[in-house]
Protein backbone atom coordinates (compact mmCIF):
# COMPACT_ATOMS: atom_id res chain seq x y z
CA UNK A 1 0.00 0.00 0.00
CA UNK A 2 1.26 3.47 -0.79
CA UNK A 3 -0.71 6.26 0.81
CA UNK A 4 -1.07 9.85 -0.32
CA UNK A 5 -1.88 12.84 1.87
CA UNK A 6 -3.26 15.83 -0.04
CA UNK A 7 -3.38 19.27 1.59
CA UNK A 8 -6.27 21.16 0.09
CA UNK A 9 -7.95 24.54 0.29
CA UNK A 10 -11.14 25.31 -1.59
CA UNK A 11 -12.03 25.45 -5.26
CA UNK A 12 -8.51 25.43 -6.81
CA UNK A 13 -7.10 22.74 -4.56
CA UNK A 14 -10.23 20.62 -4.83
CA UNK A 15 -9.74 20.26 -8.58
CA UNK A 16 -6.48 18.37 -8.03
CA UNK A 17 -7.96 16.47 -5.07
CA UNK A 18 -10.68 15.26 -7.45
CA UNK A 19 -8.01 14.25 -9.98
CA UNK A 20 -6.12 12.34 -7.30
CA UNK A 21 -9.33 10.59 -6.28
CA UNK A 22 -9.54 9.34 -9.88
CA UNK A 23 -6.03 7.86 -9.95
CA UNK A 24 -5.24 6.83 -6.34
CA UNK A 25 -7.14 3.85 -4.84
CA UNK A 26 -9.75 5.40 -2.56
CA UNK A 27 -8.46 3.70 0.60
CA UNK A 28 -5.02 5.20 0.03
CA UNK A 29 -6.01 8.87 -0.35
CA UNK A 30 -6.51 11.20 2.60
CA UNK A 31 -7.56 14.76 1.78
CA UNK A 32 -6.87 17.20 4.62
CA UNK A 33 -8.81 20.44 4.24
CA UNK A 34 -8.23 23.97 5.51
CA UNK A 35 -10.62 25.21 8.18
CA UNK A 36 -9.08 28.68 8.66
CA UNK A 37 -11.98 30.20 6.66
CA UNK A 38 -14.69 28.61 8.81
CA UNK A 39 -17.10 30.92 10.53
CA UNK A 40 -20.56 31.05 12.01
CA UNK A 41 -23.29 32.74 10.00
CA UNK A 42 -27.01 32.93 10.81
CA UNK A 43 -26.29 30.48 13.61
CA UNK A 44 -24.88 27.92 11.15
CA UNK A 45 -21.32 26.55 11.07
CA UNK A 46 -19.97 27.34 7.59
CA UNK A 47 -16.88 25.44 6.36
CA UNK A 48 -16.29 26.89 2.88
CA UNK A 49 -13.22 24.87 1.94
CA UNK A 50 -14.57 21.55 3.23
CA UNK A 51 -17.76 22.08 1.25
CA UNK A 52 -15.94 23.12 -1.94
CA UNK A 53 -13.81 19.99 -1.62
CA UNK A 54 -16.77 17.69 -0.94
CA UNK A 55 -18.80 19.14 -3.83
CA UNK A 56 -15.83 18.79 -6.22
CA UNK A 57 -15.07 15.22 -5.14
CA UNK A 58 -18.73 14.29 -5.52
CA UNK A 59 -19.07 16.07 -8.89
CA UNK A 60 -21.73 18.34 -7.39
CA UNK A 61 -19.80 21.62 -7.81
CA UNK A 62 -20.87 24.44 -10.10
CA UNK A 63 -18.15 24.76 -12.72
CA UNK A 64 -19.47 27.96 -14.36
CA UNK A 65 -19.95 29.99 -11.17
CA UNK A 66 -16.75 28.50 -9.76
CA UNK A 67 -18.13 27.86 -6.26
CA UNK A 68 -21.07 26.23 -4.55
CA UNK A 69 -23.36 23.50 -5.86
CA UNK A 70 -24.55 22.95 -9.42
CA UNK A 71 -28.27 23.28 -10.29
CA UNK A 72 -28.52 25.76 -7.43
CA UNK A 73 -31.57 27.93 -6.71
CA UNK A 74 -31.67 31.02 -4.52
CA UNK A 75 -35.15 31.19 -2.95
CA UNK A 76 -33.77 31.25 0.60
CA UNK A 77 -31.48 34.19 -0.22
CA UNK A 78 -34.30 36.14 -1.87
CA UNK A 79 -36.64 35.60 1.07
CA UNK A 80 -33.90 36.37 3.58
CA UNK A 81 -33.27 39.69 1.85
CA UNK A 82 -37.00 40.47 1.85
CA UNK A 83 -37.01 39.90 5.60
CA UNK A 84 -34.12 42.35 6.03
CA UNK A 85 -31.55 39.61 6.73
CA UNK A 86 -27.90 39.74 5.62
CA UNK A 87 -27.28 38.78 1.98
CA UNK A 88 -23.54 39.52 1.70
CA UNK A 89 -22.69 35.80 2.09
CA UNK A 90 -24.67 33.88 -0.52
CA UNK A 91 -26.18 30.57 0.49
CA UNK A 92 -27.95 28.60 -2.21
CA UNK A 93 -30.94 26.43 -1.36
CA UNK A 94 -29.11 23.14 -1.99
CA UNK A 95 -25.96 24.34 -0.24
CA UNK A 96 -28.06 25.42 2.74
CA UNK A 97 -28.95 21.81 3.47
CA UNK A 98 -25.25 21.05 4.08
CA UNK A 99 -24.91 23.89 6.60
CA UNK A 100 -28.17 23.17 8.40
CA UNK A 101 -27.38 19.46 8.68
CA UNK A 102 -23.80 20.14 9.82
CA UNK A 103 -25.20 22.51 12.45
CA UNK A 104 -27.71 19.93 13.66
CA UNK A 105 -25.11 17.17 13.89
CA UNK A 106 -22.62 19.47 15.65
CA UNK A 107 -25.35 20.53 18.11
CA UNK A 108 -25.98 16.87 18.92
CA UNK A 109 -22.30 16.39 19.76
CA UNK A 110 -20.68 15.18 16.51
CA UNK A 111 -17.19 16.53 15.80
CA UNK A 112 -16.38 18.37 12.58
CA UNK A 113 -14.41 15.27 11.49
CA UNK A 114 -17.43 13.01 12.05
CA UNK A 115 -19.81 15.32 10.20
CA UNK A 116 -17.37 15.75 7.31
CA UNK A 117 -17.04 11.98 6.95
CA UNK A 118 -20.82 11.53 7.13
CA UNK A 119 -21.33 14.16 4.45
CA UNK A 120 -18.62 12.58 2.26
CA UNK A 121 -20.23 9.15 2.58
CA UNK A 122 -23.70 10.56 1.85
CA UNK A 123 -22.31 12.25 -1.27
CA UNK A 124 -20.77 8.97 -2.46
CA UNK A 125 -17.12 10.04 -1.99
CA UNK A 126 -14.76 7.08 -1.64
CA UNK A 127 -11.58 8.68 -0.27
CA UNK A 128 -11.19 10.06 3.24
CA UNK A 129 -11.80 13.80 3.67
CA UNK A 130 -10.96 15.39 7.02
CA UNK A 131 -10.71 18.88 8.44
CA UNK A 132 -7.12 19.82 9.31
CA UNK A 133 -8.17 20.02 12.97
CA UNK A 134 -11.31 19.82 15.07
CA UNK A 135 -10.06 22.81 17.05
CA UNK A 136 -10.92 26.28 15.80
CA UNK A 137 -8.25 28.01 13.71
CA UNK A 138 -9.17 31.42 12.31
CA UNK A 139 -7.32 33.22 9.55
CA UNK A 140 -6.99 36.95 10.15
CA UNK A 141 -5.84 39.11 7.26
CA UNK A 142 -3.76 42.04 8.47
CA UNK A 143 -4.34 44.77 5.90
CA UNK A 144 -3.46 48.43 5.40
CA UNK A 145 -6.90 49.09 6.93
CA UNK A 146 -6.19 46.94 9.98
CA UNK A 147 -6.91 43.27 10.81
CA UNK A 148 -9.91 41.72 9.05
CA UNK A 149 -11.59 38.38 9.77
CA UNK A 150 -11.21 36.13 6.72
CA UNK A 151 -14.76 36.41 5.35
CA UNK A 152 -14.80 40.17 5.97
CA UNK A 153 -11.67 40.44 3.77
CA UNK A 154 -12.62 37.81 1.17
CA UNK A 155 -16.33 38.30 0.67
CA UNK A 156 -17.15 41.54 2.49
CA UNK A 157 -14.26 43.60 1.04
CA UNK A 158 -13.72 41.43 -2.08
CA UNK A 159 -9.97 41.15 -1.25
CA UNK A 160 -9.46 44.88 -1.96
CA UNK A 161 -7.42 45.99 1.09
CA UNK A 162 -3.66 45.45 0.69
CA UNK A 163 -2.36 42.51 2.72
CA UNK A 164 0.51 43.20 5.11
CA UNK A 165 0.58 39.87 6.98
CA UNK A 166 -1.48 36.78 7.81
CA UNK A 167 -2.30 35.50 11.26
CA UNK A 168 -3.72 32.06 12.01
CA UNK A 169 -5.36 32.39 15.40
CA UNK A 170 -5.48 29.13 17.33
CA UNK A 171 -3.13 27.25 14.96
CA UNK A 172 -0.23 26.98 17.42
CA UNK A 173 -2.38 25.13 19.97
CA UNK A 174 -4.73 23.28 17.59
CA UNK A 175 -4.46 19.49 17.61
CA UNK A 176 -3.76 18.10 14.17
CA UNK A 177 -6.62 15.83 13.08
CA UNK A 178 -5.55 12.29 14.18
CA UNK A 179 -5.93 10.61 10.77
CA UNK A 180 -3.53 13.18 9.31
CA UNK A 181 -1.04 12.46 12.09
CA UNK A 182 -1.41 8.69 11.48
CA UNK A 183 -0.79 9.18 7.76
CA UNK A 184 2.29 11.29 8.46
CA UNK A 185 3.66 8.58 10.78
CA UNK A 186 2.82 5.73 8.43
CA UNK A 187 5.75 3.98 6.71
CA UNK A 188 3.37 3.56 3.75
CA UNK A 189 3.05 7.29 3.11
CA UNK A 190 4.48 7.85 -0.37
CA UNK A 191 3.79 11.57 -0.83
CA UNK A 192 2.34 14.73 0.58
CA UNK A 193 0.71 16.69 -2.21
CA UNK A 194 0.11 20.41 -1.75
CA UNK A 195 -2.79 21.15 -4.08
CA UNK A 196 -2.81 24.39 -6.13
CA UNK A 197 -4.51 26.42 -3.44
CA UNK A 198 -3.73 29.92 -2.20
CA UNK A 199 -0.50 29.50 -0.16
CA UNK A 200 -1.49 32.13 2.46
CA UNK A 201 -5.24 31.77 2.73
CA UNK A 202 -5.60 28.00 2.25
CA UNK A 203 -2.31 26.18 2.92
CA UNK A 204 -0.82 28.69 5.39
CA UNK A 205 -3.28 27.83 8.20
CA UNK A 206 -2.37 24.14 7.90
CA UNK A 207 1.38 24.72 7.92
CA UNK A 208 0.91 26.99 10.95
CA UNK A 209 0.02 23.90 12.99
CA UNK A 210 3.27 22.78 14.67
CA UNK A 211 2.59 19.04 14.36
CA UNK A 212 2.13 19.25 10.59
CA UNK A 213 5.08 21.59 10.09
CA UNK A 214 7.35 19.36 12.17
CA UNK A 215 6.28 16.20 10.34
CA UNK A 216 7.01 17.83 6.99
CA UNK A 217 10.36 19.12 8.27
CA UNK A 218 11.27 15.59 9.33
CA UNK A 219 10.69 14.46 5.77
CA UNK A 220 7.91 11.91 6.41
CA UNK A 221 7.54 11.65 2.61
CA UNK A 222 8.41 13.83 -0.40
CA UNK A 223 6.35 17.02 -0.56
CA UNK A 224 5.17 17.87 -4.06
CA UNK A 225 3.21 21.07 -4.72
CA UNK A 226 1.36 22.24 -7.81
CA UNK A 227 1.69 25.97 -8.43
CA UNK A 228 -1.60 27.90 -8.40
CA UNK A 229 -0.07 30.44 -10.81
CA UNK A 230 -0.39 30.04 -14.56
CA UNK A 231 1.54 32.53 -16.68
CA UNK A 232 2.29 34.48 -13.50
CA UNK A 233 -1.42 34.91 -12.73
CA UNK A 234 -3.94 33.25 -10.48
CA UNK A 235 -6.68 31.38 -12.34
CA UNK A 236 -9.09 33.01 -9.88
CA UNK A 237 -8.76 34.86 -6.60
CA UNK A 238 -6.15 37.02 -4.89
CA UNK A 239 -3.04 34.77 -4.89
CA UNK A 240 -0.95 36.98 -7.25
CA UNK A 241 -2.26 40.21 -5.66
CA UNK A 242 -1.23 38.99 -2.19
CA UNK A 243 2.21 37.96 -3.50
CA UNK A 244 2.77 41.48 -4.85
CA UNK A 245 1.58 43.01 -1.60
CA UNK A 246 3.98 40.79 0.36
CA UNK A 247 6.82 41.76 -2.00
CA UNK A 248 7.19 38.28 -3.48
CA UNK A 249 7.68 37.78 -7.23
CA UNK A 250 4.48 36.47 -8.88
CA UNK A 251 6.44 33.58 -10.35
CA UNK A 252 6.89 29.87 -9.82
CA UNK A 253 10.03 30.65 -7.77
CA UNK A 254 7.87 32.89 -5.58
CA UNK A 255 5.51 29.96 -4.95
CA UNK A 256 8.48 27.65 -4.23
CA UNK A 257 9.67 30.14 -1.60
CA UNK A 258 6.31 29.86 0.21
CA UNK A 259 6.88 26.16 0.83
CA UNK A 260 10.66 25.86 1.16
CA UNK A 261 12.44 24.25 2.90
CA UNK A 262 9.60 21.70 3.14
CA UNK A 263 9.20 21.26 -0.61
CA UNK A 264 10.80 18.50 -2.72
CA UNK A 265 9.19 19.26 -6.08
CA UNK A 266 7.12 22.07 -7.59
CA UNK A 267 4.93 21.36 -10.60
CA UNK A 268 4.71 24.48 -12.77
CA UNK A 269 2.65 25.30 -15.82
CA UNK A 270 4.04 24.97 -19.37
CA UNK A 271 3.48 28.71 -19.84
CA UNK A 272 5.97 29.28 -16.99
CA UNK A 273 8.56 26.83 -18.41
CA UNK A 274 11.15 29.61 -18.65
CA UNK A 275 11.03 29.86 -14.83
CA UNK A 276 12.16 26.26 -14.32
CA UNK A 277 15.80 27.18 -13.63
CA UNK A 278 14.69 29.81 -11.10
CA UNK A 279 12.75 27.12 -9.24
CA UNK A 280 15.75 24.77 -9.30
CA UNK A 281 17.89 27.63 -7.99
CA UNK A 282 15.55 27.89 -4.98
CA UNK A 283 16.65 24.35 -4.08
CA UNK A 284 13.79 22.08 -5.16
CA UNK A 285 13.01 20.01 -8.22
CA UNK A 286 10.66 21.31 -10.92
CA UNK A 287 8.29 19.58 -13.30
CA UNK A 288 6.80 21.47 -16.24
CA UNK A 289 3.37 20.43 -17.54
CA UNK A 290 -0.08 21.83 -18.31
CA UNK A 291 -1.68 22.61 -14.96
CA UNK A 292 -5.00 24.22 -15.95
CA UNK A 293 -7.81 21.85 -14.93
CA UNK A 294 -10.99 22.88 -16.77
CA UNK A 295 -12.43 19.36 -16.81
CA UNK A 296 -12.13 15.87 -15.41
CA UNK A 297 -9.66 14.71 -18.07
CA UNK A 298 -7.30 17.60 -17.21
CA UNK A 299 -7.62 16.95 -13.47
CA UNK A 300 -6.87 13.27 -13.93
CA UNK A 301 -3.94 14.00 -16.26
CA UNK A 302 -2.31 16.41 -13.79
CA UNK A 303 -2.88 13.99 -10.90
CA UNK A 304 -1.18 11.27 -12.98
CA UNK A 305 1.84 13.53 -13.58
CA UNK A 306 2.05 14.17 -9.82
CA UNK A 307 1.79 10.47 -8.95
CA UNK A 308 4.34 9.51 -11.64
CA UNK A 309 6.74 12.04 -10.13
CA UNK A 310 6.21 10.45 -6.71
CA UNK A 311 6.80 6.95 -8.12
CA UNK A 312 10.00 8.14 -9.82
CA UNK A 313 11.45 9.59 -6.61
P1 LIG B 1 -10.48 29.00 -2.57
O1 LIG B 1 -10.20 28.89 -1.08
O2 LIG B 1 -11.84 28.51 -2.96
O3 LIG B 1 -10.09 30.32 -3.17
O4 LIG B 1 -9.55 27.94 -3.26
P2 LIG B 1 -8.03 27.57 -3.21
O5 LIG B 1 -7.21 28.36 -2.25
O6 LIG B 1 -7.96 26.08 -3.12
O7 LIG B 1 -7.61 27.92 -4.68
C1 LIG B 1 -7.30 29.19 -5.16
C2 LIG B 1 -6.17 29.04 -6.16
O8 LIG B 1 -6.49 28.00 -7.08
C3 LIG B 1 -5.91 30.27 -6.99
O9 LIG B 1 -4.62 30.74 -6.71
C4 LIG B 1 -5.99 29.76 -8.44
O10 LIG B 1 -4.96 30.29 -9.26
C5 LIG B 1 -5.80 28.27 -8.28
N1 LIG B 1 -6.44 27.50 -9.33
C6 LIG B 1 -7.76 27.46 -9.65
N2 LIG B 1 -7.97 26.63 -10.69
C7 LIG B 1 -6.74 26.15 -11.05
C8 LIG B 1 -6.30 25.26 -12.08
O11 LIG B 1 -7.07 24.73 -12.88
N3 LIG B 1 -4.94 25.00 -12.13
C9 LIG B 1 -4.05 25.57 -11.26
N4 LIG B 1 -2.74 25.28 -11.39
N5 LIG B 1 -4.44 26.43 -10.28
C10 LIG B 1 -5.77 26.70 -10.19
Coordinates of C-alpha atoms and ligand atoms in Angstrom, one line a residue:
X1 CA 0.0 0.0 0.0
X2 CA 1.3 3.5 -0.8
X3 CA -0.7 6.3 0.8
X4 CA -1.1 9.9 -0.3
X5 CA -1.9 12.8 1.9
X6 CA -3.3 15.8 0.0
X7 CA -3.4 19.3 1.6
X8 CA -6.3 21.2 0.1
X9 CA -7.9 24.5 0.3
X10 CA -11.1 25.3 -1.6
X11 CA -12.0 25.4 -5.3
X12 CA -8.5 25.4 -6.8
X13 CA -7.1 22.7 -4.6
X14 CA -10.2 20.6 -4.8
X15 CA -9.7 20.3 -8.6
X16 CA -6.5 18.4 -8.0
X17 CA -8.0 16.5 -5.1
X18 CA -10.7 15.3 -7.5
X19 CA -8.0 14.2 -10.0
X20 CA -6.1 12.3 -7.3
X21 CA -9.3 10.6 -6.3
X22 CA -9.5 9.3 -9.9
X23 CA -6.0 7.9 -9.9
X24 CA -5.2 6.8 -6.3
X25 CA -7.1 3.8 -4.8
X26 CA -9.8 5.4 -2.6
X27 CA -8.5 3.7 0.6
X28 CA -5.0 5.2 0.0
X29 CA -6.0 8.9 -0.3
X30 CA -6.5 11.2 2.6
X31 CA -7.6 14.8 1.8
X32 CA -6.9 17.2 4.6
X33 CA -8.8 20.4 4.2
X34 CA -8.2 24.0 5.5
X35 CA -10.6 25.2 8.2
X36 CA -9.1 28.7 8.7
X37 CA -12.0 30.2 6.7
X38 CA -14.7 28.6 8.8
X39 CA -17.1 30.9 10.5
X40 CA -20.6 31.1 12.0
X41 CA -23.3 32.7 10.0
X42 CA -27.0 32.9 10.8
X43 CA -26.3 30.5 13.6
X44 CA -24.9 27.9 11.1
X45 CA -21.3 26.6 11.1
X46 CA -20.0 27.3 7.6
X47 CA -16.9 25.4 6.4
X48 CA -16.3 26.9 2.9
X49 CA -13.2 24.9 1.9
X50 CA -14.6 21.6 3.2
X51 CA -17.8 22.1 1.3
X52 CA -15.9 23.1 -1.9
X53 CA -13.8 20.0 -1.6
X54 CA -16.8 17.7 -0.9
X55 CA -18.8 19.1 -3.8
X56 CA -15.8 18.8 -6.2
X57 CA -15.1 15.2 -5.1
X58 CA -18.7 14.3 -5.5
X59 CA -19.1 16.1 -8.9
X60 CA -21.7 18.3 -7.4
X61 CA -19.8 21.6 -7.8
X62 CA -20.9 24.4 -10.1
X63 CA -18.1 24.8 -12.7
X64 CA -19.5 28.0 -14.4
X65 CA -20.0 30.0 -11.2
X66 CA -16.7 28.5 -9.8
X67 CA -18.1 27.9 -6.3
X68 CA -21.1 26.2 -4.6
X69 CA -23.4 23.5 -5.9
X70 CA -24.5 23.0 -9.4
X71 CA -28.3 23.3 -10.3
X72 CA -28.5 25.8 -7.4
X73 CA -31.6 27.9 -6.7
X74 CA -31.7 31.0 -4.5
X75 CA -35.2 31.2 -2.9
X76 CA -33.8 31.2 0.6
X77 CA -31.5 34.2 -0.2
X78 CA -34.3 36.1 -1.9
X79 CA -36.6 35.6 1.1
X80 CA -33.9 36.4 3.6
X81 CA -33.3 39.7 1.8
X82 CA -37.0 40.5 1.8
X83 CA -37.0 39.9 5.6
X84 CA -34.1 42.3 6.0
X85 CA -31.6 39.6 6.7
X86 CA -27.9 39.7 5.6
X87 CA -27.3 38.8 2.0
X88 CA -23.5 39.5 1.7
X89 CA -22.7 35.8 2.1
X90 CA -24.7 33.9 -0.5
X91 CA -26.2 30.6 0.5
X92 CA -27.9 28.6 -2.2
X93 CA -30.9 26.4 -1.4
X94 CA -29.1 23.1 -2.0
X95 CA -26.0 24.3 -0.2
X96 CA -28.1 25.4 2.7
X97 CA -29.0 21.8 3.5
X98 CA -25.3 21.1 4.1
X99 CA -24.9 23.9 6.6
X100 CA -28.2 23.2 8.4
X101 CA -27.4 19.5 8.7
X102 CA -23.8 20.1 9.8
X103 CA -25.2 22.5 12.4
X104 CA -27.7 19.9 13.7
X105 CA -25.1 17.2 13.9
X106 CA -22.6 19.5 15.6
X107 CA -25.4 20.5 18.1
X108 CA -26.0 16.9 18.9
X109 CA -22.3 16.4 19.8
X110 CA -20.7 15.2 16.5
X111 CA -17.2 16.5 15.8
X112 CA -16.4 18.4 12.6
X113 CA -14.4 15.3 11.5
X114 CA -17.4 13.0 12.0
X115 CA -19.8 15.3 10.2
X116 CA -17.4 15.8 7.3
X117 CA -17.0 12.0 7.0
X118 CA -20.8 11.5 7.1
X119 CA -21.3 14.2 4.4
X120 CA -18.6 12.6 2.3
X121 CA -20.2 9.2 2.6
X122 CA -23.7 10.6 1.9
X123 CA -22.3 12.2 -1.3
X124 CA -20.8 9.0 -2.5
X125 CA -17.1 10.0 -2.0
X126 CA -14.8 7.1 -1.6
X127 CA -11.6 8.7 -0.3
X128 CA -11.2 10.1 3.2
X129 CA -11.8 13.8 3.7
X130 CA -11.0 15.4 7.0
X131 CA -10.7 18.9 8.4
X132 CA -7.1 19.8 9.3
X133 CA -8.2 20.0 13.0
X134 CA -11.3 19.8 15.1
X135 CA -10.1 22.8 17.1
X136 CA -10.9 26.3 15.8
X137 CA -8.3 28.0 13.7
X138 CA -9.2 31.4 12.3
X139 CA -7.3 33.2 9.6
X140 CA -7.0 37.0 10.2
X141 CA -5.8 39.1 7.3
X142 CA -3.8 42.0 8.5
X143 CA -4.3 44.8 5.9
X144 CA -3.5 48.4 5.4
X145 CA -6.9 49.1 6.9
X146 CA -6.2 46.9 10.0
X147 CA -6.9 43.3 10.8
X148 CA -9.9 41.7 9.1
X149 CA -11.6 38.4 9.8
X150 CA -11.2 36.1 6.7
X151 CA -14.8 36.4 5.3
X152 CA -14.8 40.2 6.0
X153 CA -11.7 40.4 3.8
X154 CA -12.6 37.8 1.2
X155 CA -16.3 38.3 0.7
X156 CA -17.1 41.5 2.5
X157 CA -14.3 43.6 1.0
X158 CA -13.7 41.4 -2.1
X159 CA -10.0 41.2 -1.3
X160 CA -9.5 44.9 -2.0
X161 CA -7.4 46.0 1.1
X162 CA -3.7 45.5 0.7
X163 CA -2.4 42.5 2.7
X164 CA 0.5 43.2 5.1
X165 CA 0.6 39.9 7.0
X166 CA -1.5 36.8 7.8
X167 CA -2.3 35.5 11.3
X168 CA -3.7 32.1 12.0
X169 CA -5.4 32.4 15.4
X170 CA -5.5 29.1 17.3
X171 CA -3.1 27.3 15.0
X172 CA -0.2 27.0 17.4
X173 CA -2.4 25.1 20.0
X174 CA -4.7 23.3 17.6
X175 CA -4.5 19.5 17.6
X176 CA -3.8 18.1 14.2
X177 CA -6.6 15.8 13.1
X178 CA -5.6 12.3 14.2
X179 CA -5.9 10.6 10.8
X180 CA -3.5 13.2 9.3
X181 CA -1.0 12.5 12.1
X182 CA -1.4 8.7 11.5
X183 CA -0.8 9.2 7.8
X184 CA 2.3 11.3 8.5
X185 CA 3.7 8.6 10.8
X186 CA 2.8 5.7 8.4
X187 CA 5.8 4.0 6.7
X188 CA 3.4 3.6 3.7
X189 CA 3.1 7.3 3.1
X190 CA 4.5 7.9 -0.4
X191 CA 3.8 11.6 -0.8
X192 CA 2.3 14.7 0.6
X193 CA 0.7 16.7 -2.2
X194 CA 0.1 20.4 -1.7
X195 CA -2.8 21.2 -4.1
X196 CA -2.8 24.4 -6.1
X197 CA -4.5 26.4 -3.4
X198 CA -3.7 29.9 -2.2
X199 CA -0.5 29.5 -0.2
X200 CA -1.5 32.1 2.5
X201 CA -5.2 31.8 2.7
X202 CA -5.6 28.0 2.3
X203 CA -2.3 26.2 2.9
X204 CA -0.8 28.7 5.4
X205 CA -3.3 27.8 8.2
X206 CA -2.4 24.1 7.9
X207 CA 1.4 24.7 7.9
X208 CA 0.9 27.0 10.9
X209 CA 0.0 23.9 13.0
X210 CA 3.3 22.8 14.7
X211 CA 2.6 19.0 14.4
X212 CA 2.1 19.3 10.6
X213 CA 5.1 21.6 10.1
X214 CA 7.3 19.4 12.2
X215 CA 6.3 16.2 10.3
X216 CA 7.0 17.8 7.0
X217 CA 10.4 19.1 8.3
X218 CA 11.3 15.6 9.3
X219 CA 10.7 14.5 5.8
X220 CA 7.9 11.9 6.4
X221 CA 7.5 11.6 2.6
X222 CA 8.4 13.8 -0.4
X223 CA 6.3 17.0 -0.6
X224 CA 5.2 17.9 -4.1
X225 CA 3.2 21.1 -4.7
X226 CA 1.4 22.2 -7.8
X227 CA 1.7 26.0 -8.4
X228 CA -1.6 27.9 -8.4
X229 CA -0.1 30.4 -10.8
X230 CA -0.4 30.0 -14.6
X231 CA 1.5 32.5 -16.7
X232 CA 2.3 34.5 -13.5
X233 CA -1.4 34.9 -12.7
X234 CA -3.9 33.2 -10.5
X235 CA -6.7 31.4 -12.3
X236 CA -9.1 33.0 -9.9
X237 CA -8.8 34.9 -6.6
X238 CA -6.1 37.0 -4.9
X239 CA -3.0 34.8 -4.9
X240 CA -1.0 37.0 -7.2
X241 CA -2.3 40.2 -5.7
X242 CA -1.2 39.0 -2.2
X243 CA 2.2 38.0 -3.5
X244 CA 2.8 41.5 -4.9
X245 CA 1.6 43.0 -1.6
X246 CA 4.0 40.8 0.4
X247 CA 6.8 41.8 -2.0
X248 CA 7.2 38.3 -3.5
X249 CA 7.7 37.8 -7.2
X250 CA 4.5 36.5 -8.9
X251 CA 6.4 33.6 -10.3
X252 CA 6.9 29.9 -9.8
X253 CA 10.0 30.6 -7.8
X254 CA 7.9 32.9 -5.6
X255 CA 5.5 30.0 -5.0
X256 CA 8.5 27.6 -4.2
X257 CA 9.7 30.1 -1.6
X258 CA 6.3 29.9 0.2
X259 CA 6.9 26.2 0.8
X260 CA 10.7 25.9 1.2
X261 CA 12.4 24.2 2.9
X262 CA 9.6 21.7 3.1
X263 CA 9.2 21.3 -0.6
X264 CA 10.8 18.5 -2.7
X265 CA 9.2 19.3 -6.1
X266 CA 7.1 22.1 -7.6
X267 CA 4.9 21.4 -10.6
X268 CA 4.7 24.5 -12.8
X269 CA 2.6 25.3 -15.8
X270 CA 4.0 25.0 -19.4
X271 CA 3.5 28.7 -19.8
X272 CA 6.0 29.3 -17.0
X273 CA 8.6 26.8 -18.4
X274 CA 11.1 29.6 -18.6
X275 CA 11.0 29.9 -14.8
X276 CA 12.2 26.3 -14.3
X277 CA 15.8 27.2 -13.6
X278 CA 14.7 29.8 -11.1
X279 CA 12.7 27.1 -9.2
X280 CA 15.8 24.8 -9.3
X281 CA 17.9 27.6 -8.0
X282 CA 15.5 27.9 -5.0
X283 CA 16.6 24.4 -4.1
X284 CA 13.8 22.1 -5.2
X285 CA 13.0 20.0 -8.2
X286 CA 10.7 21.3 -10.9
X287 CA 8.3 19.6 -13.3
X288 CA 6.8 21.5 -16.2
X289 CA 3.4 20.4 -17.5
X290 CA -0.1 21.8 -18.3
X291 CA -1.7 22.6 -15.0
X292 CA -5.0 24.2 -16.0
X293 CA -7.8 21.8 -14.9
X294 CA -11.0 22.9 -16.8
X295 CA -12.4 19.4 -16.8
X296 CA -12.1 15.9 -15.4
X297 CA -9.7 14.7 -18.1
X298 CA -7.3 17.6 -17.2
X299 CA -7.6 16.9 -13.5
X300 CA -6.9 13.3 -13.9
X301 CA -3.9 14.0 -16.3
X302 CA -2.3 16.4 -13.8
X303 CA -2.9 14.0 -10.9
X304 CA -1.2 11.3 -13.0
X305 CA 1.8 13.5 -13.6
X306 CA 2.0 14.2 -9.8
X307 CA 1.8 10.5 -8.9
X308 CA 4.3 9.5 -11.6
X309 CA 6.7 12.0 -10.1
X310 CA 6.2 10.5 -6.7
X311 CA 6.8 7.0 -8.1
X312 CA 10.0 8.1 -9.8
X313 CA 11.5 9.6 -6.6
Ligands
LIG1 P1 -10.5 29.0 -2.6 O1 -10.2 28.9 -1.1 O2 -11.8 28.5 -3.0 O3 -10.1 30.3 -3.2 O4 -9.5 27.9 -3.3 P2 -8.0 27.6 -3.2 O5 -7.2 28.4 -2.3 O6 -8.0 26.1 -3.1 O7 -7.6 27.9 -4.7 C1 -7.3 29.2 -5.2 C2 -6.2 29.0 -6.2 O8 -6.5 28.0 -7.1 C3 -5.9 30.3 -7.0 O9 -4.6 30.7 -6.7 C4 -6.0 29.8 -8.4 O10 -5.0 30.3 -9.3 C5 -5.8 28.3 -8.3 N1 -6.4 27.5 -9.3 C6 -7.8 27.5 -9.6 N2 -8.0 26.6 -10.7 C7 -6.7 26.1 -11.0 C8 -6.3 25.3 -12.1 O11 -7.1 24.7 -12.9 N3 -4.9 25.0 -12.1 C9 -4.0 25.6 -11.3 N4 -2.7 25.3 -11.4 N5 -4.4 26.4 -10.3 C10 -5.8 26.7 -10.2

